[in-house]
Coordinates of C-alpha atoms in Angstrom, one line a residue:
Chain G
M111 CA 132.1 171.3 103.1
T112 CA 133.7 172.6 106.2
T113 CA 134.3 176.1 104.8
T114 CA 130.6 176.5 103.8
Q115 CA 129.5 175.4 107.2
S116 CA 131.7 177.8 109.0
L117 CA 130.6 180.6 106.7
V118 CA 127.0 179.9 107.5
E119 CA 127.7 179.7 111.1
S120 CA 129.6 183.0 111.3
G121 CA 126.9 184.6 109.2
S122 CA 124.1 183.6 111.5
A123 CA 126.1 184.5 114.5
A124 CA 126.6 187.9 113.2
R125 CA 122.9 188.5 112.5
V126 CA 121.8 187.2 115.9
P127 CA 124.5 188.2 118.3
S128 CA 122.5 187.3 121.5
R129 CA 122.3 183.6 120.6
R130 CA 125.9 183.3 119.8
A131 CA 126.6 181.2 123.0
T132 CA 123.6 178.9 122.8
Q133 CA 123.6 178.1 119.1
P134 CA 126.8 176.0 118.7
F135 CA 125.9 174.1 121.8
R136 CA 122.4 173.2 120.5
R137 CA 123.8 172.3 117.1
R138 CA 126.4 170.0 118.7
A139 CA 123.7 168.4 120.8
R140 CA 121.5 167.9 117.8
R141 CA 124.4 166.4 115.8
R142 CA 125.0 164.1 118.7
L143 CA 121.4 163.1 118.8
R144 CA 121.5 162.4 115.1
R145 CA 124.5 160.2 115.6
L146 CA 122.6 158.2 118.2
P147 CA 121.2 155.5 115.8
V148 CA 124.7 155.0 114.5
W149 CA 126.1 154.4 117.9
C150 CA 123.2 152.0 118.7
A151 CA 124.0 150.1 115.5
V152 CA 127.7 150.0 116.3
G153 CA 126.9 148.9 119.9
L154 CA 124.7 146.1 118.6
L155 CA 127.4 145.0 116.1
L156 CA 130.0 144.8 118.9
V157 CA 127.6 142.8 121.1
V158 CA 126.9 140.3 118.2
V159 CA 130.7 140.0 117.6
L160 CA 132.0 139.8 121.2
Y161 CA 129.2 138.2 123.2
P162 CA 129.8 134.6 121.9
L163 CA 133.4 134.9 122.8
L164 CA 132.7 136.3 126.3
W165 CA 130.0 133.6 126.9
M166 CA 132.5 130.9 126.0
I167 CA 135.2 132.3 128.3
L168 CA 132.8 132.8 131.2
G169 CA 131.5 129.3 130.6
S170 CA 134.9 127.8 131.0
F171 CA 134.9 128.8 134.7
K172 CA 131.5 127.2 135.4
T173 CA 131.1 124.0 137.4
P174 CA 128.9 121.2 135.9
T175 CA 126.0 122.0 138.3
E176 CA 126.1 125.7 137.2
F177 CA 125.7 124.5 133.6
F178 CA 122.7 122.5 134.5
E179 CA 121.0 124.8 137.0
N180 CA 121.7 128.4 135.9
P181 CA 120.5 130.0 132.8
A182 CA 122.9 130.2 129.9
W183 CA 123.7 133.9 130.4
A184 CA 124.4 133.7 134.1
L185 CA 127.9 134.7 135.2
P186 CA 130.0 132.0 136.8
E187 CA 129.7 132.0 140.6
S188 CA 133.4 131.8 141.1
L189 CA 136.6 131.7 139.1
D190 CA 136.9 127.9 139.0
F191 CA 140.0 126.7 137.1
E192 CA 139.0 123.0 137.5
N193 CA 137.9 122.8 133.9
Y194 CA 141.3 124.0 132.7
V195 CA 143.1 121.4 134.8
T196 CA 140.8 118.7 133.4
A197 CA 141.3 119.8 129.8
L198 CA 145.1 120.0 130.2
T199 CA 145.5 116.7 132.0
R200 CA 142.7 114.4 130.7
G201 CA 142.0 116.0 127.4
D202 CA 145.6 116.1 126.1
V203 CA 145.3 119.7 125.3
A204 CA 148.9 120.3 126.3
L205 CA 150.1 117.6 124.0
N206 CA 147.9 118.9 121.2
Y207 CA 149.4 122.3 121.6
R208 CA 153.0 120.9 121.5
N209 CA 152.2 119.0 118.3
S210 CA 150.6 122.1 116.7
M211 CA 153.7 124.1 117.5
L212 CA 156.0 121.4 116.3
V213 CA 154.2 121.4 113.0
T214 CA 153.3 125.1 112.5
L215 CA 156.7 126.7 113.4
P216 CA 158.9 124.6 111.1
S217 CA 156.3 124.9 108.3
V218 CA 156.0 128.6 108.5
F219 CA 159.8 128.9 108.8
L220 CA 160.3 126.8 105.7
I221 CA 157.6 128.6 103.7
I222 CA 159.0 132.0 104.5
I223 CA 162.7 131.2 103.9
L224 CA 162.1 129.2 100.7
G225 CA 159.5 131.7 99.5
V226 CA 161.7 134.8 100.0
A227 CA 164.6 133.0 98.2
A228 CA 162.4 132.0 95.3
G229 CA 160.9 135.5 95.1
Y230 CA 164.4 136.9 94.8
A231 CA 165.4 134.4 92.1
L232 CA 162.2 135.1 90.1
E233 CA 162.2 138.9 90.4
I234 CA 165.7 140.3 91.0
M235 CA 167.6 137.7 89.1
I236 CA 167.4 138.1 85.3
W237 CA 167.0 135.0 83.2
K238 CA 164.9 133.7 80.4
G239 CA 161.7 132.0 81.4
R240 CA 161.4 133.5 84.9
H241 CA 158.0 135.0 84.0
N242 CA 156.7 131.6 82.9
T243 CA 158.1 129.9 86.0
L244 CA 156.3 132.4 88.2
L245 CA 153.0 131.7 86.4
F246 CA 153.7 127.9 86.8
V247 CA 154.1 128.3 90.5
L248 CA 151.1 130.6 90.7
A249 CA 148.9 128.0 89.1
G250 CA 149.3 126.0 92.3
I251 CA 147.1 128.5 94.2
M252 CA 144.0 127.4 92.2
V253 CA 144.3 123.7 93.2
P254 CA 142.2 122.7 96.1
G255 CA 143.9 120.6 98.8
Q256 CA 141.6 117.6 98.0
M257 CA 143.3 117.2 94.7
I258 CA 146.6 116.2 96.3
L259 CA 145.5 114.2 99.3
V260 CA 145.3 110.7 97.9
P261 CA 148.6 110.7 96.1
L262 CA 150.4 112.3 99.0
F263 CA 148.9 109.8 101.4
T264 CA 150.2 107.0 99.2
M265 CA 153.7 108.6 99.0
Y266 CA 154.0 109.2 102.7
F267 CA 152.8 105.6 103.4
R268 CA 155.4 104.2 101.1
A269 CA 158.1 106.4 102.6
G270 CA 157.2 105.2 106.0
L271 CA 156.5 108.7 107.3
T272 CA 152.9 108.0 108.6
D273 CA 153.9 107.8 112.3
T274 CA 155.6 111.1 112.3
L275 CA 154.7 114.8 112.0
W276 CA 156.7 115.1 108.7
P277 CA 153.7 114.6 106.4
L278 CA 152.0 117.6 107.9
V279 CA 155.2 119.8 107.7
L280 CA 155.8 118.8 104.1
T281 CA 152.2 119.2 103.0
Y282 CA 151.8 122.6 104.6
T283 CA 155.0 123.8 103.1
A284 CA 154.0 122.7 99.7
M285 CA 150.6 124.2 100.0
G286 CA 151.9 127.6 101.4
L287 CA 154.7 128.1 98.9
P288 CA 152.8 129.2 95.7
L289 CA 151.1 132.1 97.3
T290 CA 154.2 133.1 99.4
T291 CA 156.5 133.0 96.4
F292 CA 154.1 135.1 94.4
L293 CA 153.7 137.7 97.2
M294 CA 157.4 137.8 97.8
A295 CA 158.1 138.4 94.1
A296 CA 155.5 141.2 94.2
Y297 CA 157.2 142.8 97.2
F298 CA 160.6 142.6 95.5
R299 CA 159.1 144.2 92.4
S300 CA 157.9 147.2 94.4
M301 CA 161.5 147.8 95.6
P302 CA 163.8 150.2 93.8
R303 CA 166.0 148.1 91.6
E304 CA 168.9 150.6 91.9
I305 CA 169.7 149.3 95.4
F306 CA 170.6 145.9 94.0
E307 CA 172.4 147.4 91.0
A308 CA 174.4 149.7 93.3
A309 CA 175.4 146.7 95.3
A310 CA 176.6 144.9 92.2
V311 CA 178.6 147.9 91.2
D312 CA 180.2 147.9 94.6
G313 CA 181.3 144.3 93.9
S314 CA 178.7 142.3 95.8
G315 CA 177.7 139.0 94.3
P316 CA 174.0 138.2 93.8
L317 CA 173.9 135.7 96.7
R318 CA 175.6 138.2 99.0
S319 CA 173.1 140.9 98.0
F320 CA 170.3 138.5 98.8
F321 CA 171.4 137.9 102.3
L322 CA 172.7 141.4 103.1
I323 CA 170.2 143.6 101.2
G324 CA 167.2 141.5 100.1
V325 CA 166.4 139.7 103.4
P326 CA 166.8 142.8 105.6
L327 CA 164.6 144.8 103.2
M328 CA 162.0 142.1 103.2
R329 CA 161.7 141.8 107.0
N330 CA 158.3 143.5 107.1
A331 CA 157.0 141.4 104.2
M332 CA 158.3 138.2 105.8
L333 CA 156.5 139.0 109.1
T334 CA 153.2 139.8 107.3
I335 CA 153.2 136.8 105.1
G336 CA 154.5 134.7 108.0
L337 CA 151.4 135.7 110.0
I338 CA 149.0 134.7 107.1
Q339 CA 150.7 131.3 106.9
F340 CA 150.8 130.8 110.6
F341 CA 147.0 131.2 110.8
S342 CA 146.3 129.0 107.8
V343 CA 148.5 126.2 109.1
F344 CA 147.6 126.5 112.8
N345 CA 143.8 126.5 112.0
D346 CA 143.9 123.7 109.4
L347 CA 141.8 120.6 109.9
L348 CA 141.8 118.8 106.6
I349 CA 145.5 118.0 106.2
A350 CA 145.9 117.1 109.9
L351 CA 142.8 114.8 109.8
T352 CA 144.1 113.0 106.7
F353 CA 147.7 112.4 107.6
T354 CA 147.6 111.7 111.4
T355 CA 145.9 108.6 112.8
D356 CA 147.8 108.4 116.0
P357 CA 146.2 110.4 118.9
E358 CA 149.7 111.1 120.1
L359 CA 150.3 113.2 117.0
A360 CA 147.0 115.1 117.1
T361 CA 147.2 118.8 116.6
I362 CA 145.0 121.3 118.5
Q363 CA 142.2 121.2 115.9
L364 CA 142.0 117.4 116.0
G365 CA 142.2 117.6 119.8
L366 CA 139.2 119.9 120.0
L367 CA 137.2 117.7 117.7
S368 CA 137.9 114.5 119.7
L369 CA 137.3 116.4 122.9
S370 CA 133.9 117.4 121.7
D371 CA 133.2 113.8 120.7
E372 CA 134.3 112.6 124.1
Y373 CA 132.6 115.1 126.4
G374 CA 130.2 116.5 123.8
S375 CA 126.8 116.9 125.4
T376 CA 127.7 115.8 128.9
Q377 CA 130.6 117.9 130.0
Y378 CA 130.9 121.4 128.6
G379 CA 133.4 122.7 131.1
P380 CA 136.6 121.1 129.8
L381 CA 135.6 121.7 126.2
F382 CA 134.9 125.4 126.9
A383 CA 138.2 125.6 128.7
A384 CA 140.1 124.2 125.7
I385 CA 138.3 126.5 123.3
S386 CA 138.9 129.5 125.6
V387 CA 142.7 128.7 125.7
N388 CA 142.6 129.0 121.9
I389 CA 140.6 132.3 122.0
V390 CA 142.8 133.9 124.6
V391 CA 146.1 132.9 123.0
L392 CA 145.0 134.2 119.6
L393 CA 143.5 137.4 121.2
V394 CA 146.9 138.2 122.7
V395 CA 148.7 137.6 119.4
F396 CA 146.0 139.7 117.6
A397 CA 146.2 142.5 120.1
F398 CA 149.9 143.0 119.3
L399 CA 149.9 142.4 115.6
N400 CA 146.4 143.2 114.4
K401 CA 147.5 145.8 111.8
K402 CA 150.0 143.4 110.2
I403 CA 147.5 140.5 110.3
M404 CA 144.7 142.5 108.7
A405 CA 146.9 144.0 106.0
G406 CA 148.5 140.6 105.3
L407 CA 145.3 138.6 105.1
A408 CA 143.7 141.2 102.8
A409 CA 146.7 141.3 100.5
G410 CA 147.0 137.6 100.4
S411 CA 143.5 137.1 99.3
L412 CA 143.3 139.8 96.7
K413 CA 146.6 138.9 95.0
G414 CA 145.7 135.2 95.2
Chain F
M256 CA 174.7 144.3 85.5
N257 CA 172.8 141.5 83.7
R258 CA 175.9 139.4 84.2
V259 CA 175.8 139.7 88.0
Y260 CA 172.1 139.1 88.3
G261 CA 172.1 136.4 85.6
D262 CA 174.3 134.1 87.6
R263 CA 172.9 130.6 87.1
K264 CA 174.4 129.1 90.3
T265 CA 172.6 131.7 92.5
I266 CA 169.3 131.1 90.7
L267 CA 169.6 127.4 91.2
I268 CA 170.5 127.7 94.9
L269 CA 167.6 130.1 95.6
L270 CA 164.9 128.6 93.4
L271 CA 165.6 124.9 93.4
P272 CA 164.3 124.0 96.9
T273 CA 161.0 125.7 96.3
L274 CA 160.6 124.3 92.8
A275 CA 161.5 120.8 94.0
I276 CA 158.9 120.9 96.8
Y277 CA 156.3 122.4 94.5
V278 CA 156.8 119.9 91.8
F279 CA 157.1 116.8 94.0
L280 CA 154.4 117.6 96.5
K281 CA 152.0 119.5 94.3
V282 CA 152.4 119.1 90.6
V283 CA 153.1 115.4 90.6
P284 CA 150.2 114.6 93.0
V285 CA 147.8 116.7 90.9
A286 CA 148.8 114.8 87.8
W287 CA 148.7 111.5 89.7
S288 CA 145.2 112.3 91.1
L289 CA 144.0 113.2 87.5
G290 CA 145.2 109.8 86.4
L291 CA 143.7 108.0 89.4
S292 CA 140.2 109.4 88.5
F293 CA 140.1 106.9 85.7
F294 CA 140.9 103.9 88.0
E295 CA 139.0 102.0 90.5
G296 CA 140.5 100.6 93.8
N297 CA 143.2 101.5 96.3
T298 CA 146.9 100.7 97.0
L299 CA 146.2 97.5 98.9
R300 CA 143.6 96.1 96.6
G301 CA 145.3 97.2 93.4
F302 CA 144.0 99.5 90.7
E303 CA 141.9 98.7 87.7
F304 CA 141.5 100.9 84.7
V305 CA 137.8 101.8 84.3
G306 CA 137.8 104.7 81.8
F307 CA 135.1 107.2 82.4
D308 CA 133.1 104.8 84.7
N309 CA 133.8 106.9 87.8
F310 CA 132.4 110.0 86.1
T311 CA 129.2 108.2 85.1
T312 CA 128.9 106.7 88.6
F313 CA 129.2 110.2 90.0
L314 CA 126.3 111.5 87.9
S315 CA 124.0 108.7 89.1
D316 CA 125.3 108.8 92.7
D317 CA 122.6 110.4 94.9
A318 CA 124.9 111.0 97.8
A319 CA 127.4 112.7 95.5
L320 CA 124.8 114.9 93.8
Q321 CA 123.4 115.8 97.2
S322 CA 126.8 116.9 98.4
V323 CA 127.3 119.0 95.3
R324 CA 124.0 120.7 96.1
V325 CA 125.1 121.3 99.7
S326 CA 128.4 122.8 98.6
I327 CA 126.8 125.1 96.0
M328 CA 124.0 126.2 98.3
F329 CA 126.4 126.9 101.1
A330 CA 128.8 128.8 98.8
V331 CA 126.1 130.9 97.2
L332 CA 124.4 131.9 100.4
A333 CA 127.6 132.4 102.3
T334 CA 129.1 134.6 99.5
I335 CA 126.0 136.7 99.3
G336 CA 125.9 137.2 103.0
Q337 CA 129.7 137.7 103.5
V338 CA 130.1 140.2 100.7
T339 CA 126.8 142.1 101.5
L340 CA 127.6 142.4 105.2
G341 CA 131.2 143.2 104.5
Y342 CA 130.3 145.9 102.1
L343 CA 127.8 147.5 104.5
L344 CA 130.4 147.4 107.3
A345 CA 133.0 148.9 104.9
L346 CA 130.5 151.7 104.0
L347 CA 130.0 152.3 107.7
Y348 CA 133.7 152.5 108.4
V349 CA 134.5 154.9 105.5
F350 CA 131.5 157.2 105.5
V351 CA 130.0 157.1 109.0
L352 CA 132.7 156.3 111.5
R353 CA 135.5 157.7 109.4
K354 CA 138.7 158.2 111.4
G355 CA 137.2 156.6 114.5
S356 CA 136.6 153.2 112.9
A357 CA 139.9 151.5 113.9
F358 CA 138.6 149.9 117.1
V359 CA 135.4 148.6 115.5
R360 CA 137.3 147.4 112.5
T361 CA 139.8 145.5 114.6
A362 CA 137.1 144.0 117.0
V363 CA 134.9 142.8 114.1
F364 CA 137.9 141.3 112.3
F365 CA 139.1 139.3 115.3
P366 CA 136.9 136.1 114.9
M367 CA 138.6 135.5 111.6
V368 CA 141.8 134.4 113.2
L369 CA 140.1 131.8 115.4
P370 CA 140.2 128.2 114.3
T371 CA 137.1 127.1 112.5
V372 CA 136.8 124.0 114.6
A373 CA 136.7 126.2 117.8
V374 CA 134.1 128.5 116.2
A375 CA 132.0 125.6 115.1
L376 CA 132.0 124.0 118.6
L377 CA 131.2 127.4 120.1
F378 CA 128.2 127.8 117.9
R379 CA 127.0 124.3 118.5
S380 CA 126.9 125.0 122.3
F381 CA 125.5 128.4 121.6
V382 CA 122.3 126.9 120.0
A383 CA 122.3 123.7 122.2
V384 CA 119.1 122.4 123.8
G385 CA 118.5 120.3 126.9
D386 CA 120.2 120.6 130.3
T387 CA 123.0 122.7 129.0
Q388 CA 120.8 124.9 126.9
G389 CA 122.6 127.8 125.1
P390 CA 121.6 131.5 125.0
V391 CA 119.8 131.2 121.7
N392 CA 117.2 128.9 123.0
E393 CA 117.0 130.8 126.3
I394 CA 116.0 133.8 124.3
I395 CA 113.5 131.8 122.3
N396 CA 112.0 130.5 125.6
A397 CA 112.0 134.0 127.1
A398 CA 110.0 135.2 124.1
G399 CA 107.5 132.4 124.8
G400 CA 108.7 129.9 122.1
E401 CA 109.6 126.2 122.5
S402 CA 113.3 125.3 122.4
V403 CA 114.4 124.5 118.9
E404 CA 116.9 121.7 118.3
F405 CA 118.9 123.3 115.5
M406 CA 121.2 120.3 115.0
A407 CA 118.3 117.9 114.4
S408 CA 117.3 119.5 111.1
T409 CA 119.1 120.2 107.8
W410 CA 118.0 123.8 107.7
G411 CA 118.9 124.3 111.4
T412 CA 122.4 123.0 110.8
M413 CA 122.8 124.9 107.6
G414 CA 121.5 128.1 109.1
T415 CA 123.9 127.8 112.1
A416 CA 126.8 127.0 109.7
L417 CA 126.0 130.1 107.7
A418 CA 125.6 132.3 110.8
M419 CA 129.0 131.2 112.2
T420 CA 130.6 131.7 108.8
L421 CA 129.2 135.2 108.6
W422 CA 130.1 135.9 112.2
S423 CA 133.7 134.9 111.7
S424 CA 134.4 136.3 108.2
M425 CA 132.3 139.5 107.8
G426 CA 135.0 141.6 109.5
F427 CA 137.6 140.2 107.1
Y428 CA 135.5 141.1 104.0
A429 CA 134.8 144.5 105.6
V430 CA 138.5 145.2 105.8
L431 CA 139.1 143.9 102.3
L432 CA 136.4 146.2 100.8
Y433 CA 137.3 149.0 103.1
T434 CA 140.8 149.2 101.5
G435 CA 139.0 149.3 98.2
L436 CA 136.7 152.1 99.2
L437 CA 139.6 154.1 100.5
D438 CA 141.1 154.1 97.0
I439 CA 138.2 156.1 95.6
P440 CA 139.5 159.6 95.3
D441 CA 137.9 162.2 97.6
E442 CA 137.4 164.6 94.7
V443 CA 135.1 162.2 92.9
I444 CA 132.9 161.9 95.9
E445 CA 133.0 165.6 96.6
S446 CA 132.0 166.5 93.1
A447 CA 129.2 164.0 93.1
R448 CA 127.9 165.6 96.3
L449 CA 128.1 169.0 94.7
D450 CA 126.1 167.6 91.8
G451 CA 123.4 166.7 94.3
A452 CA 124.0 163.0 94.9
G453 CA 123.5 162.1 98.5
G454 CA 123.0 158.9 100.6
L455 CA 121.7 156.0 98.7
R456 CA 122.0 157.6 95.2
M457 CA 125.7 158.3 95.9
V458 CA 126.2 154.7 96.9
R459 CA 124.4 153.3 93.9
H460 CA 125.7 155.5 91.1
V461 CA 129.1 156.5 92.3
I462 CA 130.5 154.2 95.0
I463 CA 129.4 150.8 93.8
P464 CA 130.5 151.3 90.2
L465 CA 133.9 152.6 91.4
S466 CA 134.5 149.8 93.8
L467 CA 133.3 147.1 91.4
P468 CA 136.7 145.6 90.7
I469 CA 137.4 144.9 94.4
L470 CA 133.8 143.8 94.9
L471 CA 134.3 141.3 92.1
S472 CA 137.6 140.0 93.6
S473 CA 135.9 139.5 96.9
I474 CA 133.1 137.5 95.3
I475 CA 135.5 135.3 93.5
F476 CA 137.6 134.8 96.6
S477 CA 134.6 134.1 98.7
L478 CA 133.1 131.6 96.3
N479 CA 136.4 129.7 96.0
A480 CA 136.8 129.6 99.8
T481 CA 133.2 128.5 100.6
L482 CA 133.0 125.9 97.8
K483 CA 135.8 124.2 99.7
V484 CA 133.9 124.4 103.0
F485 CA 135.0 121.5 105.2
D486 CA 135.9 122.2 108.8
S487 CA 132.8 124.2 109.8
L488 CA 130.2 121.6 108.6
L489 CA 132.3 118.7 109.9
A490 CA 132.9 120.2 113.3
L491 CA 129.4 121.6 113.7
N492 CA 127.3 118.5 113.1
N493 CA 129.5 116.0 111.3
G494 CA 127.7 116.6 108.1
G495 CA 124.4 115.6 109.7
P496 CA 121.7 115.0 110.5
G497 CA 122.6 111.9 108.5
T498 CA 124.6 113.2 105.5
S499 CA 122.2 116.0 104.6
T500 CA 124.8 118.7 105.2
A501 CA 127.9 116.9 104.1
P502 CA 129.6 119.1 101.4
L503 CA 131.5 117.7 98.5
T504 CA 134.8 118.0 100.3
L505 CA 133.6 115.8 103.2
Y506 CA 132.1 113.3 100.8
M507 CA 135.5 113.1 99.0
Y508 CA 137.3 112.7 102.3
R509 CA 135.0 109.9 103.4
T510 CA 135.1 108.1 100.0
A511 CA 138.8 108.2 99.8
F512 CA 139.9 107.6 103.4
E513 CA 137.0 105.9 105.2
Y514 CA 135.9 103.6 102.3
A515 CA 139.4 103.5 100.8
E516 CA 138.0 104.2 97.3
Y517 CA 141.1 106.1 96.0
G518 CA 140.0 106.2 92.4
Y519 CA 136.5 107.5 93.0
G520 CA 137.7 109.9 95.6
S521 CA 140.1 111.4 93.1
T522 CA 137.2 111.8 90.6
I523 CA 135.3 113.7 93.3
A524 CA 138.3 115.9 94.0
L525 CA 138.5 116.7 90.2
V526 CA 134.8 117.6 90.2
L527 CA 135.4 120.0 93.1
T528 CA 138.3 121.6 91.2
L529 CA 136.2 122.0 88.1
L530 CA 133.4 123.5 90.1
C531 CA 135.7 126.2 91.6
L532 CA 136.9 126.9 88.1
V533 CA 133.4 127.2 86.6
F534 CA 132.2 129.5 89.3
T535 CA 135.2 131.7 89.0
L536 CA 134.9 131.9 85.2
T537 CA 131.2 132.6 85.3
V538 CA 131.5 135.5 87.7
F539 CA 134.4 136.8 85.7
R540 CA 132.6 136.6 82.3
S541 CA 129.3 138.0 83.6
S542 CA 131.1 141.0 85.1
R543 CA 132.9 141.6 81.8
R544 CA 129.7 141.6 79.9
R545 CA 128.3 144.2 82.4
V546 CA 131.3 146.4 82.0
E547 CA 131.0 146.2 78.2
D548 CA 127.3 147.3 78.4

């Protein structure tokens, strides 16, 4: 493609030497003009994607009167942090964030640690039935959360766990493990087995090889899968809604939902502020880790 | 070698915690739930064996059938939209923007990581009417139309739910399909171009057939995710107006936990599971037939 183009270009340049200077310029201009619709489409796409976010963040700085009197696309008149103060103090957003973190971090930690260990046991260790065990665990991916809600609710109720955050941590761990185990096993499979065999020749036991070779080699995979699990746990509503009744234990998603019931149509400011906090926090995380997040989510869905 | 990596103690230490959690918190509850679907009642009231009564009730329960329709309609429309938009974006990334697509790819992907609840509340205010009218109605007014109260009608709510789902997930499907398109060898495209295939004909006869496997995985993944739609329709309009946009998941949640009908709730959960399975198998089989042709 490029070679033919340059051949044609040099050919025409040789025939009409006087236009040598103007031709490439015109061609470039024409090519740019032809790209114009593409750039318009891309611009429109970015507006569609980013404008709602921008509108929400700008809205979080507006006072109630600005909401009523100015049109929806007006910029806020000043950077008013009043809404954030209201959301954090009256709307329990700070408490909700604490609960979300208390649930999400232990769940993701457990999922990753247990998942990488199980992946090692199923892929590097050699035993009869490991293939069937992997399939057995894999079957769990197909089951929707609704299938296990009622029995789990009964179990947690009988165990007296309903006033704690434990039901959430346990359920998220159980729901995240099948996919994580499967992905970890797949990552272990892609590693050269010779590394582990060499370690065994050097006298390292299998458990020692796991901690000294397996875990360090899997750091990348653990981070990627950890991010998938972080988002699916942090953004969950169903499990949190089912197992927490006490507002003191509400996670951020429940908090947003009740905030919208409480202020709903009357007071947009605090609600916008609470949502904006979410957007900005995740935007910062995303800005640093977007490559890992995108690769991880794509891998997680295709293999699942 | 096999002796070192066949050590039973190590296998137990590493695998047992995962297996224990999986069996006790997933396998046992699934079996339990299967059993419950043949009972009526809840833990406080006690259970009574009713055989297949829950299933016959389901078939004559208008609210249940309505919620099945909502789920299926949402899943089909959202899947068509997500995969089509995602595929168009992926084509844009690979063949038009090429190396310069990283920023667009990342920006369009970003809404995917936002919580569905936050996105639903954002879109609800985006289409709001009244004193705090959102931009959508401002635009309709500017074009000379009357404000539309989207949340007051079934179609308005459904349309908004679909729009927000597409908005937040199209970038994800684009990246998914983009990785698939990148796997098509350059030589194949180059030789097709030399044979005179360009533009649409290239897409139709070369690119779509070659990316069919990943297209299929995306469709199956999307159907499975959207059949379980819950957060978006709940947070957007609480399944309303009335219960006209309540999907099967929300109906199950309300039956089991608001009306404390554990038995019937489990039956609904089973129907949902079967629905996902049927859709997956249908797509799978129809594609295999096409490949065989």
